[in-house]
Structures are given as structure tokens and as C-alpha cells.
Amino acid sequence: MKHIKFSRESLLLYAVTDRAWIGRQTLYEQIEDALQGGVTILQLREKNMDEQSFVKEAIEIKELCRKYGVPLIIDDNVEVALKSGADGVHVGIEDTPVAEIRKKAGSDFIIGATAKTIEQAQRAEADGADYLGVGAVFPSPTKKNAIRITAAQLKEICASVSIPAVAIGGISLENISEISGCGMSGIAVVSAIFAADDIKSAVAELKQKAAAAVQGNIL
């Protein structure tokens, strides 16, 4: 199955799902609102789901993402990503090594890797990662124990590699300007999208601010 084309521009507004805010809407409905609002890439994150259910859900979400021409990335689980035909996987520092995934998944499969240091960033690039997730740049409501990095460190990490990077961790409409011009290609957000009362308009506003921050402007 052909994967959706991935580029640096795909990373502008990277939505990461979280079931913490479902209730009024299903996760599927929330994701559709986010896609309609203009997210450019979506990561499906399920920490407490068995593999069979995860694959089934990933296939449904993949079909939805296809409709909007947006790549679907699976968090951590390479098997789920491959079985569901998702466009790629994002792995943390403790997860399956990037080089191993690349060997198994082929060249058109998108691999994202977390990096908190220049060394980790350069290793991920050398091993074949397509992009980096760099953070946490602010205190994260979804990952309480996440290691923080400064805006200066974000800038250094982005400058140390030729692959694109997204800033992640507690990014909101209120603080995004603090990382403007740090060299990232986009921002990855969880609660700023999925905890919003109106997901569609939150996404539209975030996308505008993300574009300004990537260009080094402040809105």
C-alpha cells in the first residue's frame, strides 16, 4: 500500500491523540474535527490498548486520514504500524532502535524519533530517522515526568541535524511564541488540540501561530 508523501511541511501542526478528553465526542470525531481544522500529520497514541484493538482502530483512523491527505503515525508500536498500513511510527529513546525499524519497514515508511540532546538527534539521523520530536519544551500536562529542555537547547538540536524536527511538550497558544525561530519545522501538540472546546477553531489558530513560529515571527 502506498504511503502518503511526507515532507518537512507535513510537520507544521502535528496532533498527538489522547483519550483523556473523550466524552462529549468519540476519539474518531475529535480526530475528524482536527483534520478539518488543518492538522498536517497525526499520531495515534494508545498506551492501554491490546494490539488487536489497536490495529483495528489504526485502520479506521488511517482511512480517515487518507480522506484528508494527512500521514498517520503510530506511537511506539512498530507492529501495529505495519499491520494497519499506517504511514509510519514514532519511537522514544527506550523503544525499538530506528536502524532496526528501517531495516524491517523499508524506505518509504516514516520514522520519527525522540531526541533530548544533540547526540541523540545525530544518532537518530544516522540510523535513518525521517524527523525528530524534540522536548519537552514546556511542562507537559500529559507527561508529568518529561525531561525539560530550554529554547536554546531546542535551537541547538535543530541546527545539529539536516532532518526536520518538531518541538513537543506543553505547547499552547499562549506560549508558542517563546520558541519562535528555534529552527523547528513545526509543533506537536496534545491537550492544546484535544482538550479544546472547539477543536476545529483551536487547530486553525494553532496552525497560524505555528507557521509564524517556524518562520521566526511572533503573532
PDB file of C-alpha atoms in Angstrom:
ATOM      1  CA  MET A   1       0.000   0.000   0.000  1.00  0.00           C
ATOM      2  CA  LYS A   2       1.283   3.403  -0.962  1.00  0.00           C
ATOM      3  CA  HIS A   3       2.098   5.736   1.904  1.00  0.00           C
ATOM      4  CA  ILE A   4       1.154   9.402   1.972  1.00  0.00           C
ATOM      5  CA  LYS A   5       4.053  11.583   0.845  1.00  0.00           C
ATOM      6  CA  PHE A   6       5.984  13.047   3.745  1.00  0.00           C
ATOM      7  CA  SER A   7       7.872  16.353   3.698  1.00  0.00           C
ATOM      8  CA  ARG A   8       9.165  18.984   6.105  1.00  0.00           C
ATOM      9  CA  GLU A   9       5.835  20.828   5.614  1.00  0.00           C
ATOM     10  CA  SER A  10       3.955  17.760   6.899  1.00  0.00           C
ATOM     11  CA  LEU A  11       5.248  18.581  10.386  1.00  0.00           C
ATOM     12  CA  LEU A  12       3.813  22.097  10.724  1.00  0.00           C
ATOM     13  CA  LEU A  13       0.984  21.082  13.065  1.00  0.00           C
ATOM     14  CA  TYR A  14       1.452  17.594  14.479  1.00  0.00           C
ATOM     15  CA  ALA A  15      -1.519  16.332  16.500  1.00  0.00           C
ATOM     16  CA  VAL A  16      -0.984  13.586  19.086  1.00  0.00           C
ATOM     17  CA  THR A  17      -4.136  11.857  20.315  1.00  0.00           C
ATOM     18  CA  ASP A  18      -5.099  11.306  23.945  1.00  0.00           C
ATOM     19  CA  ARG A  19      -8.276   9.668  25.244  1.00  0.00           C
ATOM     20  CA  ALA A  20      -8.314  11.899  28.350  1.00  0.00           C
ATOM     21  CA  TRP A  21     -10.832  14.284  26.790  1.00  0.00           C
ATOM     22  CA  ILE A  22     -13.323  11.993  25.093  1.00  0.00           C
ATOM     23  CA  GLY A  23     -16.896  12.019  26.354  1.00  0.00           C
ATOM     24  CA  ARG A  24     -18.760  14.714  24.525  1.00  0.00           C
ATOM     25  CA  GLN A  25     -17.233  13.307  21.334  1.00  0.00           C
ATOM     26  CA  THR A  26     -15.634   9.991  20.399  1.00  0.00           C
ATOM     27  CA  LEU A  27     -11.919   9.948  19.593  1.00  0.00           C
ATOM     28  CA  TYR A  28     -12.821   9.410  15.918  1.00  0.00           C
ATOM     29  CA  GLU A  29     -14.999  12.554  15.926  1.00  0.00           C
ATOM     30  CA  GLN A  30     -12.296  14.575  17.675  1.00  0.00           C
ATOM     31  CA  ILE A  31      -9.726  13.439  15.099  1.00  0.00           C
ATOM     32  CA  GLU A  32     -12.057  14.338  12.226  1.00  0.00           C
ATOM     33  CA  ASP A  33     -12.514  17.841  13.699  1.00  0.00           C
ATOM     34  CA  ALA A  34      -8.723  18.190  13.999  1.00  0.00           C
ATOM     35  CA  LEU A  35      -8.264  17.094  10.382  1.00  0.00           C
ATOM     36  CA  GLN A  36     -10.943  19.510   9.202  1.00  0.00           C
ATOM     37  CA  GLY A  37      -9.232  22.265  11.191  1.00  0.00           C
ATOM     38  CA  GLY A  38      -5.999  21.631   9.289  1.00  0.00           C
ATOM     39  CA  VAL A  39      -3.570  19.406  11.229  1.00  0.00           C
ATOM     40  CA  THR A  40      -0.806  18.298   8.879  1.00  0.00           C
ATOM     41  CA  ILE A  41       0.152  14.956  10.493  1.00  0.00           C
ATOM     42  CA  LEU A  42      -1.497  12.779  13.145  1.00  0.00           C
ATOM     43  CA  GLN A  43      -0.012  10.442  15.728  1.00  0.00           C
ATOM     44  CA  LEU A  44      -2.290   7.803  17.224  1.00  0.00           C
ATOM     45  CA  ARG A  45      -1.194   7.162  20.800  1.00  0.00           C
ATOM     46  CA  GLU A  46      -2.751   4.284  22.754  1.00  0.00           C
ATOM     47  CA  LYS A  47      -0.838   3.215  25.853  1.00  0.00           C
ATOM     48  CA  ASN A  48      -3.507   0.912  27.312  1.00  0.00           C
ATOM     49  CA  MET A  49      -4.969  -0.956  24.365  1.00  0.00           C
ATOM     50  CA  ASP A  50      -4.331  -4.553  23.309  1.00  0.00           C
ATOM     51  CA  GLU A  51      -2.640  -4.985  19.953  1.00  0.00           C
ATOM     52  CA  GLN A  52      -5.659  -6.401  18.109  1.00  0.00           C
ATOM     53  CA  SER A  53      -7.895  -3.487  19.129  1.00  0.00           C
ATOM     54  CA  PHE A  54      -5.117  -1.014  18.380  1.00  0.00           C
ATOM     55  CA  VAL A  55      -4.669  -2.402  14.839  1.00  0.00           C
ATOM     56  CA  LYS A  56      -8.438  -2.248  14.226  1.00  0.00           C
ATOM     57  CA  GLU A  57      -8.584   1.361  15.442  1.00  0.00           C
ATOM     58  CA  ALA A  58      -5.467   2.312  13.459  1.00  0.00           C
ATOM     59  CA  ILE A  59      -7.039   1.004  10.234  1.00  0.00           C
ATOM     60  CA  GLU A  60     -10.171   3.127  10.832  1.00  0.00           C
ATOM     61  CA  ILE A  61      -8.132   6.247  11.615  1.00  0.00           C
ATOM     62  CA  LYS A  62      -5.833   5.599   8.636  1.00  0.00           C
ATOM     63  CA  GLU A  63      -8.871   5.612   6.295  1.00  0.00           C
ATOM     64  CA  LEU A  64      -9.991   8.897   7.858  1.00  0.00           C
ATOM     65  CA  CYS A  65      -6.515  10.446   7.488  1.00  0.00           C
ATOM     66  CA  ARG A  66      -6.347   9.295   3.843  1.00  0.00           C
ATOM     67  CA  LYS A  67      -9.515  11.293   3.149  1.00  0.00           C
ATOM     68  CA  TYR A  68      -7.661  14.456   4.203  1.00  0.00           C
ATOM     69  CA  GLY A  69      -4.277  13.501   2.720  1.00  0.00           C
ATOM     70  CA  VAL A  70      -2.648  13.532   6.170  1.00  0.00           C
ATOM     71  CA  PRO A  71       0.012  10.947   7.203  1.00  0.00           C
ATOM     72  CA  LEU A  72      -0.841   8.669  10.141  1.00  0.00           C
ATOM     73  CA  ILE A  73       1.949   7.861  12.595  1.00  0.00           C
ATOM     74  CA  ILE A  74       1.609   5.213  15.302  1.00  0.00           C
ATOM     75  CA  ASP A  75       3.171   5.896  18.698  1.00  0.00           C
ATOM     76  CA  ASP A  76       5.819   3.338  19.803  1.00  0.00           C
ATOM     77  CA  ASN A  77       4.229   0.195  18.351  1.00  0.00           C
ATOM     78  CA  VAL A  78       6.006  -0.828  15.133  1.00  0.00           C
ATOM     79  CA  GLU A  79       3.900  -3.999  14.726  1.00  0.00           C
ATOM     80  CA  VAL A  80       0.634  -2.039  14.883  1.00  0.00           C
ATOM     81  CA  ALA A  81       2.001   0.485  12.383  1.00  0.00           C
ATOM     82  CA  LEU A  82       2.974  -2.245   9.910  1.00  0.00           C
ATOM     83  CA  LYS A  83      -0.151  -4.390  10.348  1.00  0.00           C
ATOM     84  CA  SER A  84      -2.508  -1.432   9.947  1.00  0.00           C
ATOM     85  CA  GLY A  85      -0.735   0.037   6.926  1.00  0.00           C
ATOM     86  CA  ALA A  86      -0.097   3.313   8.768  1.00  0.00           C
ATOM     87  CA  ASP A  87       2.393   5.715   7.190  1.00  0.00           C
ATOM     88  CA  GLY A  88       4.946   5.475   9.989  1.00  0.00           C
ATOM     89  CA  VAL A  89       5.890   5.142  13.632  1.00  0.00           C
ATOM     90  CA  HIS A  90       7.323   7.426  16.305  1.00  0.00           C
ATOM     91  CA  VAL A  91       9.692   5.881  18.825  1.00  0.00           C
ATOM     92  CA  GLY A  92      11.107   7.119  22.103  1.00  0.00           C
ATOM     93  CA  ILE A  93      14.686   6.768  23.271  1.00  0.00           C
ATOM     94  CA  GLU A  94      13.916   3.491  25.108  1.00  0.00           C
ATOM     95  CA  ASP A  95      11.877   1.947  22.247  1.00  0.00           C
ATOM     96  CA  THR A  96      12.854  -0.177  19.213  1.00  0.00           C
ATOM     97  CA  PRO A  97      16.031   1.261  17.612  1.00  0.00           C
ATOM     98  CA  VAL A  98      15.488   3.337  14.452  1.00  0.00           C
ATOM     99  CA  ALA A  99      18.008   1.296  12.403  1.00  0.00           C
ATOM    100  CA  GLU A 100      16.138  -1.921  13.227  1.00  0.00           C
ATOM    101  CA  ILE A 101      12.785  -0.420  12.179  1.00  0.00           C
ATOM    102  CA  ARG A 102      14.249   0.950   8.931  1.00  0.00           C
ATOM    103  CA  LYS A 103      15.573  -2.500   8.004  1.00  0.00           C
ATOM    104  CA  LYS A 104      12.184  -4.071   8.656  1.00  0.00           C
ATOM    105  CA  ALA A 105       9.862  -1.408   7.264  1.00  0.00           C
ATOM    106  CA  GLY A 106      11.584  -0.166   4.119  1.00  0.00           C
ATOM    107  CA  SER A 107      12.495   3.263   2.816  1.00  0.00           C
ATOM    108  CA  ASP A 108       9.073   4.910   2.338  1.00  0.00           C
ATOM    109  CA  PHE A 109       7.964   4.231   5.920  1.00  0.00           C
ATOM    110  CA  ILE A 110       8.135   7.377   8.073  1.00  0.00           C
ATOM    111  CA  ILE A 111      10.198   7.014  11.251  1.00  0.00           C
ATOM    112  CA  GLY A 112      10.162   9.706  13.909  1.00  0.00           C
ATOM    113  CA  ALA A 113      12.474   9.598  16.914  1.00  0.00           C
ATOM    114  CA  THR A 114      12.528  11.467  20.204  1.00  0.00           C
ATOM    115  CA  ALA A 115      15.706  13.458  20.934  1.00  0.00           C
ATOM    116  CA  LYS A 116      16.598  15.472  24.015  1.00  0.00           C
ATOM    117  CA  THR A 117      20.277  16.010  23.216  1.00  0.00           C
ATOM    118  CA  ILE A 118      22.428  16.775  20.146  1.00  0.00           C
ATOM    119  CA  GLU A 119      23.987  13.307  20.447  1.00  0.00           C
ATOM    120  CA  GLN A 120      20.574  11.573  20.398  1.00  0.00           C
ATOM    121  CA  ALA A 121      19.470  13.723  17.456  1.00  0.00           C
ATOM    122  CA  GLN A 122      22.560  12.939  15.378  1.00  0.00           C
ATOM    123  CA  ARG A 123      22.361   9.227  16.180  1.00  0.00           C
ATOM    124  CA  ALA A 124      18.683   9.103  15.121  1.00  0.00           C
ATOM    125  CA  GLU A 125      19.531  10.839  11.845  1.00  0.00           C
ATOM    126  CA  ALA A 126      22.459   8.490  11.173  1.00  0.00           C
ATOM    127  CA  ASP A 127      20.228   5.482  11.875  1.00  0.00           C
ATOM    128  CA  GLY A 128      17.677   6.603   9.298  1.00  0.00           C
ATOM    129  CA  ALA A 129      15.038   8.664  11.134  1.00  0.00           C
ATOM    130  CA  ASP A 130      12.941  10.981   8.942  1.00  0.00           C
ATOM    131  CA  TYR A 131      12.210  13.543  11.639  1.00  0.00           C
ATOM    132  CA  LEU A 132      12.786  14.274  15.334  1.00  0.00           C
ATOM    133  CA  GLY A 133      10.435  15.069  18.194  1.00  0.00           C
ATOM    134  CA  VAL A 134      12.367  17.435  20.478  1.00  0.00           C
ATOM    135  CA  GLY A 135      11.236  18.306  24.004  1.00  0.00           C
ATOM    136  CA  ALA A 136       9.670  18.723  26.420  1.00  0.00           C
ATOM    137  CA  VAL A 137       9.983  22.451  25.742  1.00  0.00           C
ATOM    138  CA  PHE A 138       7.390  23.364  28.421  1.00  0.00           C
ATOM    139  CA  PRO A 139       5.925  21.460  31.380  1.00  0.00           C
ATOM    140  CA  SER A 140       3.663  18.854  29.819  1.00  0.00           C
ATOM    141  CA  PRO A 141       0.219  18.089  31.275  1.00  0.00           C
ATOM    142  CA  THR A 142       0.259  14.657  29.602  1.00  0.00           C
ATOM    143  CA  LYS A 143       3.802  13.610  30.597  1.00  0.00           C
ATOM    144  CA  LYS A 144       4.397  14.841  34.136  1.00  0.00           C
ATOM    145  CA  ASN A 145       7.939  13.413  34.413  1.00  0.00           C
ATOM    146  CA  ALA A 146       9.165  14.518  30.969  1.00  0.00           C
ATOM    147  CA  ILE A 147      12.711  15.909  30.877  1.00  0.00           C
ATOM    148  CA  ARG A 148      12.600  19.629  30.053  1.00  0.00           C
ATOM    149  CA  ILE A 149      14.827  21.343  27.520  1.00  0.00           C
ATOM    150  CA  THR A 150      15.288  25.095  27.009  1.00  0.00           C
ATOM    151  CA  ALA A 151      14.545  27.113  23.852  1.00  0.00           C
ATOM    152  CA  ALA A 152      18.323  27.464  23.387  1.00  0.00           C
ATOM    153  CA  GLN A 153      18.755  23.671  23.527  1.00  0.00           C
ATOM    154  CA  LEU A 154      15.894  23.216  21.049  1.00  0.00           C
ATOM    155  CA  LYS A 155      17.670  25.602  18.656  1.00  0.00           C
ATOM    156  CA  GLU A 156      20.998  23.756  19.053  1.00  0.00           C
ATOM    157  CA  ILE A 157      19.401  20.347  18.446  1.00  0.00           C
ATOM    158  CA  CYS A 158      17.517  21.553  15.350  1.00  0.00           C
ATOM    159  CA  ALA A 159      20.731  23.076  13.969  1.00  0.00           C
ATOM    160  CA  SER A 160      22.760  19.902  14.592  1.00  0.00           C
ATOM    161  CA  VAL A 161      20.892  17.745  12.040  1.00  0.00           C
ATOM    162  CA  SER A 162      19.621  18.065   8.477  1.00  0.00           C
ATOM    163  CA  ILE A 163      16.342  16.200   9.081  1.00  0.00           C
ATOM    164  CA  PRO A 164      13.347  18.266  10.263  1.00  0.00           C
ATOM    165  CA  ALA A 165      12.255  18.437  13.906  1.00  0.00           C
ATOM    166  CA  VAL A 166       9.064  19.218  15.773  1.00  0.00           C
ATOM    167  CA  ALA A 167       9.051  20.846  19.191  1.00  0.00           C
ATOM    168  CA  ILE A 168       6.875  18.979  21.697  1.00  0.00           C
ATOM    169  CA  GLY A 169       5.786  19.284  25.309  1.00  0.00           C
ATOM    170  CA  GLY A 170       3.163  21.556  26.820  1.00  0.00           C
ATOM    171  CA  ILE A 171       2.914  23.830  23.764  1.00  0.00           C
ATOM    172  CA  SER A 172      -0.161  26.070  23.741  1.00  0.00           C
ATOM    173  CA  LEU A 173      -1.456  29.202  22.015  1.00  0.00           C
ATOM    174  CA  GLU A 174      -0.149  31.217  24.970  1.00  0.00           C
ATOM    175  CA  ASN A 175       3.480  30.040  24.974  1.00  0.00           C
ATOM    176  CA  ILE A 176       4.269  29.112  21.370  1.00  0.00           C
ATOM    177  CA  SER A 177       5.893  32.499  20.674  1.00  0.00           C
ATOM    178  CA  GLU A 178       8.617  31.660  23.251  1.00  0.00           C
ATOM    179  CA  ILE A 179      10.098  29.102  20.846  1.00  0.00           C
ATOM    180  CA  SER A 180       9.703  31.228  17.698  1.00  0.00           C
ATOM    181  CA  GLY A 181      12.684  30.973  15.357  1.00  0.00           C
ATOM    182  CA  CYS A 182      14.289  27.977  17.106  1.00  0.00           C
ATOM    183  CA  GLY A 183      14.686  26.094  13.822  1.00  0.00           C
ATOM    184  CA  MET A 184      11.886  23.546  14.188  1.00  0.00           C
ATOM    185  CA  SER A 185       9.634  22.684  11.239  1.00  0.00           C
ATOM    186  CA  GLY A 186       6.516  22.538  13.356  1.00  0.00           C
ATOM    187  CA  ILE A 187       4.955  21.871  16.731  1.00  0.00           C
ATOM    188  CA  ALA A 188       3.477  18.684  18.196  1.00  0.00           C
ATOM    189  CA  VAL A 189       0.511  19.188  20.498  1.00  0.00           C
ATOM    190  CA  VAL A 190      -1.824  17.034  22.550  1.00  0.00           C
ATOM    191  CA  SER A 191      -4.018  18.945  25.009  1.00  0.00           C
ATOM    192  CA  ALA A 192      -3.969  22.251  23.063  1.00  0.00           C
ATOM    193  CA  ILE A 193      -5.990  20.386  20.433  1.00  0.00           C
ATOM    194  CA  PHE A 194      -7.844  17.540  22.116  1.00  0.00           C
ATOM    195  CA  ALA A 195      -8.782  19.358  25.335  1.00  0.00           C
ATOM    196  CA  ALA A 196     -10.167  22.337  23.373  1.00  0.00           C
ATOM    197  CA  ASP A 197     -13.908  23.012  23.475  1.00  0.00           C
ATOM    198  CA  ASP A 198     -13.858  23.727  19.753  1.00  0.00           C
ATOM    199  CA  ILE A 199     -11.143  21.556  18.236  1.00  0.00           C
ATOM    200  CA  LYS A 200     -11.563  22.865  14.700  1.00  0.00           C
ATOM    201  CA  SER A 201     -11.035  26.526  15.584  1.00  0.00           C
ATOM    202  CA  ALA A 202      -8.239  25.707  18.090  1.00  0.00           C
ATOM    203  CA  VAL A 203      -6.398  23.891  15.279  1.00  0.00           C
ATOM    204  CA  ALA A 204      -6.851  26.779  12.832  1.00  0.00           C
ATOM    205  CA  GLU A 205      -5.423  29.241  15.363  1.00  0.00           C
ATOM    206  CA  LEU A 206      -2.541  26.938  16.370  1.00  0.00           C
ATOM    207  CA  LYS A 207      -1.634  26.385  12.724  1.00  0.00           C
ATOM    208  CA  GLN A 208      -1.379  30.118  12.106  1.00  0.00           C
ATOM    209  CA  LYS A 209       0.842  30.589  15.174  1.00  0.00           C
ATOM    210  CA  ALA A 210       2.925  27.518  14.301  1.00  0.00           C
ATOM    211  CA  ALA A 211       3.635  28.920  10.823  1.00  0.00           C
ATOM    212  CA  ALA A 212       4.735  32.221  12.356  1.00  0.00           C
ATOM    213  CA  ALA A 213       6.965  30.478  14.950  1.00  0.00           C
ATOM    214  CA  VAL A 214       8.604  28.311  12.265  1.00  0.00           C
ATOM    215  CA  GLN A 215       9.420  31.442  10.272  1.00  0.00           C
ATOM    216  CA  GLY A 216      10.724  33.198  13.380  1.00  0.00           C
ATOM    217  CA  ASN A 217       7.845  35.637  13.637  1.00  0.00           C
ATOM    218  CA  ILE A 218       5.646  36.296  16.654  1.00  0.00           C
ATOM    219  CA  LEU A 219       1.888  36.558  16.277  1.00  0.00           C
TER     220      LEU A 219
END
